[in-house]
PDB file of C-alpha atoms in Angstrom:
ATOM      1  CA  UNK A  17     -17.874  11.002   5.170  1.00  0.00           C
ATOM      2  CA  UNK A  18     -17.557   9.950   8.522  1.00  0.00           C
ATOM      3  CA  UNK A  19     -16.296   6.166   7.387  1.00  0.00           C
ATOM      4  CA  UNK A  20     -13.605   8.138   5.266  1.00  0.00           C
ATOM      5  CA  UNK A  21     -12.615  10.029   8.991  1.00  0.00           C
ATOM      6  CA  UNK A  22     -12.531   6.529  10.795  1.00  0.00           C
ATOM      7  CA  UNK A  23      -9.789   5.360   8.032  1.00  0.00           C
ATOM      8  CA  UNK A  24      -7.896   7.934   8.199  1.00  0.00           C
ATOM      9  CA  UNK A  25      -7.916   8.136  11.991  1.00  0.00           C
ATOM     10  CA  UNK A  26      -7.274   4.284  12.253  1.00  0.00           C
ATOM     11  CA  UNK A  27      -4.446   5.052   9.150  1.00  0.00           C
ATOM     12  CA  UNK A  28      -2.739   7.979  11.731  1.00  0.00           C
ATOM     13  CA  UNK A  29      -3.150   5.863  15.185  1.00  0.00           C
ATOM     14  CA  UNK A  30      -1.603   3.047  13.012  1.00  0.00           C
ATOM     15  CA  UNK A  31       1.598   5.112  12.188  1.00  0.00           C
ATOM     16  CA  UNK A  32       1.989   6.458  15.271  1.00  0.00           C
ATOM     17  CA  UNK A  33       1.652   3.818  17.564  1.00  0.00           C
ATOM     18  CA  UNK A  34       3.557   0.587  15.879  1.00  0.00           C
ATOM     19  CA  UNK A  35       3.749  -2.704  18.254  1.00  0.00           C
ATOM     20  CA  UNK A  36       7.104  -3.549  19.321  1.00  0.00           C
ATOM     21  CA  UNK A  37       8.755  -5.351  16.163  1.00  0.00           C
ATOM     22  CA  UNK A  38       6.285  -4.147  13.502  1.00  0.00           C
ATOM     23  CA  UNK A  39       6.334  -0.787  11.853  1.00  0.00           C
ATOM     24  CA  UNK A  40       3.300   0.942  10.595  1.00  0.00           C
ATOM     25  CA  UNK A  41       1.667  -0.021   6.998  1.00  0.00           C
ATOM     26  CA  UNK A  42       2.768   3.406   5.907  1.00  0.00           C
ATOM     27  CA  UNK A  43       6.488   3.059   7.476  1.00  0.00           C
ATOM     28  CA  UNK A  44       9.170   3.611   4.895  1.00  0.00           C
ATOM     29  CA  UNK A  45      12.351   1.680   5.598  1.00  0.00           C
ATOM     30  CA  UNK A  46      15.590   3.695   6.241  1.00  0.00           C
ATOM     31  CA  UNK A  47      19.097   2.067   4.648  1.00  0.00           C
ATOM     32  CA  UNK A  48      19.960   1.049   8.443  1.00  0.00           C
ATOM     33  CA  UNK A  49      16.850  -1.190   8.415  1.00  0.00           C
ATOM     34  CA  UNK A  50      17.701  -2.834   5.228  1.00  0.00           C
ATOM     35  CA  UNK A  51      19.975  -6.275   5.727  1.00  0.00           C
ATOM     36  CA  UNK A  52      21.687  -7.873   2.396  1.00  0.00           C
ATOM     37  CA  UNK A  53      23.297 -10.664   2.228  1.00  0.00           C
ATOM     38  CA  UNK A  54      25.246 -11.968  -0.945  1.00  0.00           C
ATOM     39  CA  UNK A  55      23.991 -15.762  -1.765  1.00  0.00           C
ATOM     40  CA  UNK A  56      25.349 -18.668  -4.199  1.00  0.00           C
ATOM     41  CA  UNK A  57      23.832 -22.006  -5.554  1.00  0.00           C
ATOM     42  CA  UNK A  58      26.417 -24.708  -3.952  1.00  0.00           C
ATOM     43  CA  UNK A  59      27.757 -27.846  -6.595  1.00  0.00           C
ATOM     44  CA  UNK A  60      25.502 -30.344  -4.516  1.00  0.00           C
ATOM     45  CA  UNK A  61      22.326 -28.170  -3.927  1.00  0.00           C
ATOM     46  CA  UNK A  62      19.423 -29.810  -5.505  1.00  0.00           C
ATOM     47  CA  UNK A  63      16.136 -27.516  -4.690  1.00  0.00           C
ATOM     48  CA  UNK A  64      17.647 -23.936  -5.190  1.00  0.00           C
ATOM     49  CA  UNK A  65      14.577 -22.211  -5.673  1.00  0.00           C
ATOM     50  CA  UNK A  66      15.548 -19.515  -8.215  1.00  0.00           C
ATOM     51  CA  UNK A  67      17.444 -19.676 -11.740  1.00  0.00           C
ATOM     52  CA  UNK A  68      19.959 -17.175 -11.404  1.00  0.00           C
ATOM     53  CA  UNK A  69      23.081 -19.166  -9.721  1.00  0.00           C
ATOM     54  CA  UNK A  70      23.541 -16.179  -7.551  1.00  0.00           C
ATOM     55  CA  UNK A  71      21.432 -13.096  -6.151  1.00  0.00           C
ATOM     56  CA  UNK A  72      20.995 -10.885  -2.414  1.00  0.00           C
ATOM     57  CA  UNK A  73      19.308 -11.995  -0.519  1.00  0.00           C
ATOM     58  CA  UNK A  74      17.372  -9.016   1.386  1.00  0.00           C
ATOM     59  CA  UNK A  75      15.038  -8.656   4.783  1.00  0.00           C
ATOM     60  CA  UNK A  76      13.374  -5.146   4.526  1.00  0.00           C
ATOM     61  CA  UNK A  77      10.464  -4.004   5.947  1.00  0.00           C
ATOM     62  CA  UNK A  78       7.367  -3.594   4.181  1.00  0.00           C
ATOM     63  CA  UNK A  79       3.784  -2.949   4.553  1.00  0.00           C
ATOM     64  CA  UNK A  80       4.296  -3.365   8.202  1.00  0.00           C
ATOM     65  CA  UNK A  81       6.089  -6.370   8.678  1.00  0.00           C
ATOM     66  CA  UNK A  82       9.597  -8.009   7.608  1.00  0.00           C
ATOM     67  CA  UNK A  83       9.487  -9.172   4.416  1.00  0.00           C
ATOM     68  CA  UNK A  84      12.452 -11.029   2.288  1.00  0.00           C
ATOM     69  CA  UNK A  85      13.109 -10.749  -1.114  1.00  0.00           C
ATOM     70  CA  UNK A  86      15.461 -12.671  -3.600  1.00  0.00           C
ATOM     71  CA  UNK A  87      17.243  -9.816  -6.303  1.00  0.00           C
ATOM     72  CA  UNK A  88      19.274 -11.226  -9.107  1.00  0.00           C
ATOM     73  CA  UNK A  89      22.188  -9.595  -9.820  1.00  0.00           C
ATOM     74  CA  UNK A  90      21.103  -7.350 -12.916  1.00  0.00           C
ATOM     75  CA  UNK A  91      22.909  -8.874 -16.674  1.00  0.00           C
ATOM     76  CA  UNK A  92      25.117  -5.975 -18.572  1.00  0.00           C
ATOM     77  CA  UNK A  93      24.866  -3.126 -17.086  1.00  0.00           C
ATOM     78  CA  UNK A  94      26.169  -2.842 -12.772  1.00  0.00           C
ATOM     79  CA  UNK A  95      24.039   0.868 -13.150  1.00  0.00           C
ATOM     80  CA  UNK A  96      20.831  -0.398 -13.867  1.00  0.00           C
ATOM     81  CA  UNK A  97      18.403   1.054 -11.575  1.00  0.00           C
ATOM     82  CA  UNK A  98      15.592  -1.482 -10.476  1.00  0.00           C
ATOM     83  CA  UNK A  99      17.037  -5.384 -10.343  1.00  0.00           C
ATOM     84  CA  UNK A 100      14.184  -8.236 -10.604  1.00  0.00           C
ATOM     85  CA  UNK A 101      12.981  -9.171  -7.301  1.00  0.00           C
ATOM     86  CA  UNK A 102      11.407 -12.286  -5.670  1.00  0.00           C
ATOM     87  CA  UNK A 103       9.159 -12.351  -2.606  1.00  0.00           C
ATOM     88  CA  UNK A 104      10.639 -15.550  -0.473  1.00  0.00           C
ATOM     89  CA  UNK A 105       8.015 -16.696   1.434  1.00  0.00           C
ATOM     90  CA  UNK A 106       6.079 -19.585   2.761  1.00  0.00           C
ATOM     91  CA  UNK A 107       2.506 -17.735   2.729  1.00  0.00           C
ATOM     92  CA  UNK A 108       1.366 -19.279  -0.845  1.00  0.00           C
ATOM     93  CA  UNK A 109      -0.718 -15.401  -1.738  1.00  0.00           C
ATOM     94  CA  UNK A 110       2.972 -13.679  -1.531  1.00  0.00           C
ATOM     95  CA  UNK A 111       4.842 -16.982  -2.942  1.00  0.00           C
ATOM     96  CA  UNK A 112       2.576 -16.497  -6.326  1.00  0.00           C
ATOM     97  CA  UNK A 113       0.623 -13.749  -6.572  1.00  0.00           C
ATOM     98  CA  UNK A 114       3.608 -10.890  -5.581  1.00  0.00           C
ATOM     99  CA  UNK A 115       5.649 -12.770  -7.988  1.00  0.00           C
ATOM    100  CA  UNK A 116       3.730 -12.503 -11.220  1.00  0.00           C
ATOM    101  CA  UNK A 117       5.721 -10.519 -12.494  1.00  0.00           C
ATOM    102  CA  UNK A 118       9.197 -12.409 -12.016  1.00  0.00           C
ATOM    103  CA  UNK A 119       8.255 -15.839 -12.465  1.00  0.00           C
ATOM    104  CA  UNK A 120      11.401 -15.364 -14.956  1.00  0.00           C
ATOM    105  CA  UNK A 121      13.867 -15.902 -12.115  1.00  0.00           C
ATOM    106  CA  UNK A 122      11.901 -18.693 -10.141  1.00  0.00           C
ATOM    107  CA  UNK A 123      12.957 -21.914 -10.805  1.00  0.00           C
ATOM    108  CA  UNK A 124      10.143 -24.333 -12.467  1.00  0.00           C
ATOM    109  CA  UNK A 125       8.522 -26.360  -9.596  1.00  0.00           C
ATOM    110  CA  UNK A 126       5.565 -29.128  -9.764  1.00  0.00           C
ATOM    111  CA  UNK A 127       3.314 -26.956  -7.609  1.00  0.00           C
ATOM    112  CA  UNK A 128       2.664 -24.406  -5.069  1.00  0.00           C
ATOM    113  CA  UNK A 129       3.692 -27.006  -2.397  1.00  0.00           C
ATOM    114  CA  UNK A 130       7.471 -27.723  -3.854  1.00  0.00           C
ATOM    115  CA  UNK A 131       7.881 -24.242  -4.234  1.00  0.00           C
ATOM    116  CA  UNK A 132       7.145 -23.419  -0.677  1.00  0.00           C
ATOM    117  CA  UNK A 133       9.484 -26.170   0.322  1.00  0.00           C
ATOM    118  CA  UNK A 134      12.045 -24.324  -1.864  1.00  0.00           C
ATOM    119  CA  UNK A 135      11.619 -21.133  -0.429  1.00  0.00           C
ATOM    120  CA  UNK A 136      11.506 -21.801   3.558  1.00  0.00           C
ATOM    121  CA  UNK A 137      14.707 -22.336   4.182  1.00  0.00           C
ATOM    122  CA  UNK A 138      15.938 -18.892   2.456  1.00  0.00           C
ATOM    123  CA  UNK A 139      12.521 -17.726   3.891  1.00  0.00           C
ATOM    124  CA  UNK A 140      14.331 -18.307   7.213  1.00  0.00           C
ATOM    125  CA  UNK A 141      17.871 -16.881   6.606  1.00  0.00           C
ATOM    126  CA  UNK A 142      16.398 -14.008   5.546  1.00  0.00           C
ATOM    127  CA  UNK A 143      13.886 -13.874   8.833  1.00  0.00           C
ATOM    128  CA  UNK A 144      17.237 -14.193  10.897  1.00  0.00           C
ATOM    129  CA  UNK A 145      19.032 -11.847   8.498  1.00  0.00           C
ATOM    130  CA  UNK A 146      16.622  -9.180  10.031  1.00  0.00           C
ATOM    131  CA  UNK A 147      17.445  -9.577  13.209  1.00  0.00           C
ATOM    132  CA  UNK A 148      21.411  -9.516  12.451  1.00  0.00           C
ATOM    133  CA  UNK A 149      22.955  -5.807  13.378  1.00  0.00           C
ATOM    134  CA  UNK A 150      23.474  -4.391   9.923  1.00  0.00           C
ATOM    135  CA  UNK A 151      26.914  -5.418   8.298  1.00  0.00           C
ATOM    136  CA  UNK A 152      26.483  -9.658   9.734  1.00  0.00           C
ATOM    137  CA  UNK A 153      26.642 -11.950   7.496  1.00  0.00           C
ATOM    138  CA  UNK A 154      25.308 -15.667   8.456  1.00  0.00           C
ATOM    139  CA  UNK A 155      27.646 -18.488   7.135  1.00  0.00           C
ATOM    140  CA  UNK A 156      26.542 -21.423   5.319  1.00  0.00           C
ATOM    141  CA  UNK A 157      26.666 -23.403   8.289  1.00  0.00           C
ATOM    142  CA  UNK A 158      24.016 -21.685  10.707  1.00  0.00           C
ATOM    143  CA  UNK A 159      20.809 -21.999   8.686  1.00  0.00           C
TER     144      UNK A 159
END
């Protein structure tokens, strides 16, 4: 019993107190903390890391930190209510493992490594995406 008080304690302190640029594991994103951003596969581009041609890309915060996420733009129906997601990131756990489930939309690669490679520089719009007041939109030019 009294480990299950010392979670629960650390859990509370944890939501209460977040460090400067970090929310708490438990923190639930608003809509204003939420940044989209509308991206395309250019003629020349030779490593786009997904199959869909075009998607959002999103920075949202979740489980504590900002995380960015690839969505393909949902086939038929505009209404439907959950589209596919990616994880975009560089850490090779989230790059694989939190994309089980949508290795539909990722483009084939030779490896963990190329797919990294793939992802970083999205990985890094997104990042800056975050920090963008809401409504921004970064041009093709300033990755």
């Amino acid at each position: 019993m009294p480990a299950l008080s010392a979670i629960l304690l650390a859990a509370q302190t944890a939501a209460v107190t977040p460090v400067r640029d970090e929310r708490s594991l438990f923190h639930l994103p608003g809509p204003e903390e939420v940044r989209v951003q509308s991206v395309a596969r250019t003629d020349n581009e030779q490593h786009w890391p997904f199959v869909p041609e075009e998607g959002l890309l999103m920075c949202v915060w979740s489980g504590g930190r900002k995380v960015v996420m690839f969505a393909a733009k949902p086939e038929g129906s505009e209404t439907e209510a959950r589209p596919d997601l990616v994880f975009v990131s560089t850490n090779p756990f989230d790059a694989t493992l939190m994309n089980m489930g949508s290795t539909h939309l990722i483009a084939k690669t030779e490896g963990v490594g190329e797919l990294i490679r793939r992802f970083a520089p999205f990985e890094q719009l997104g990042q800056r995406l975050c920090n963008q007041p809401q409504g921004a939109r970064i041009g093709h030019g300033e990755l």
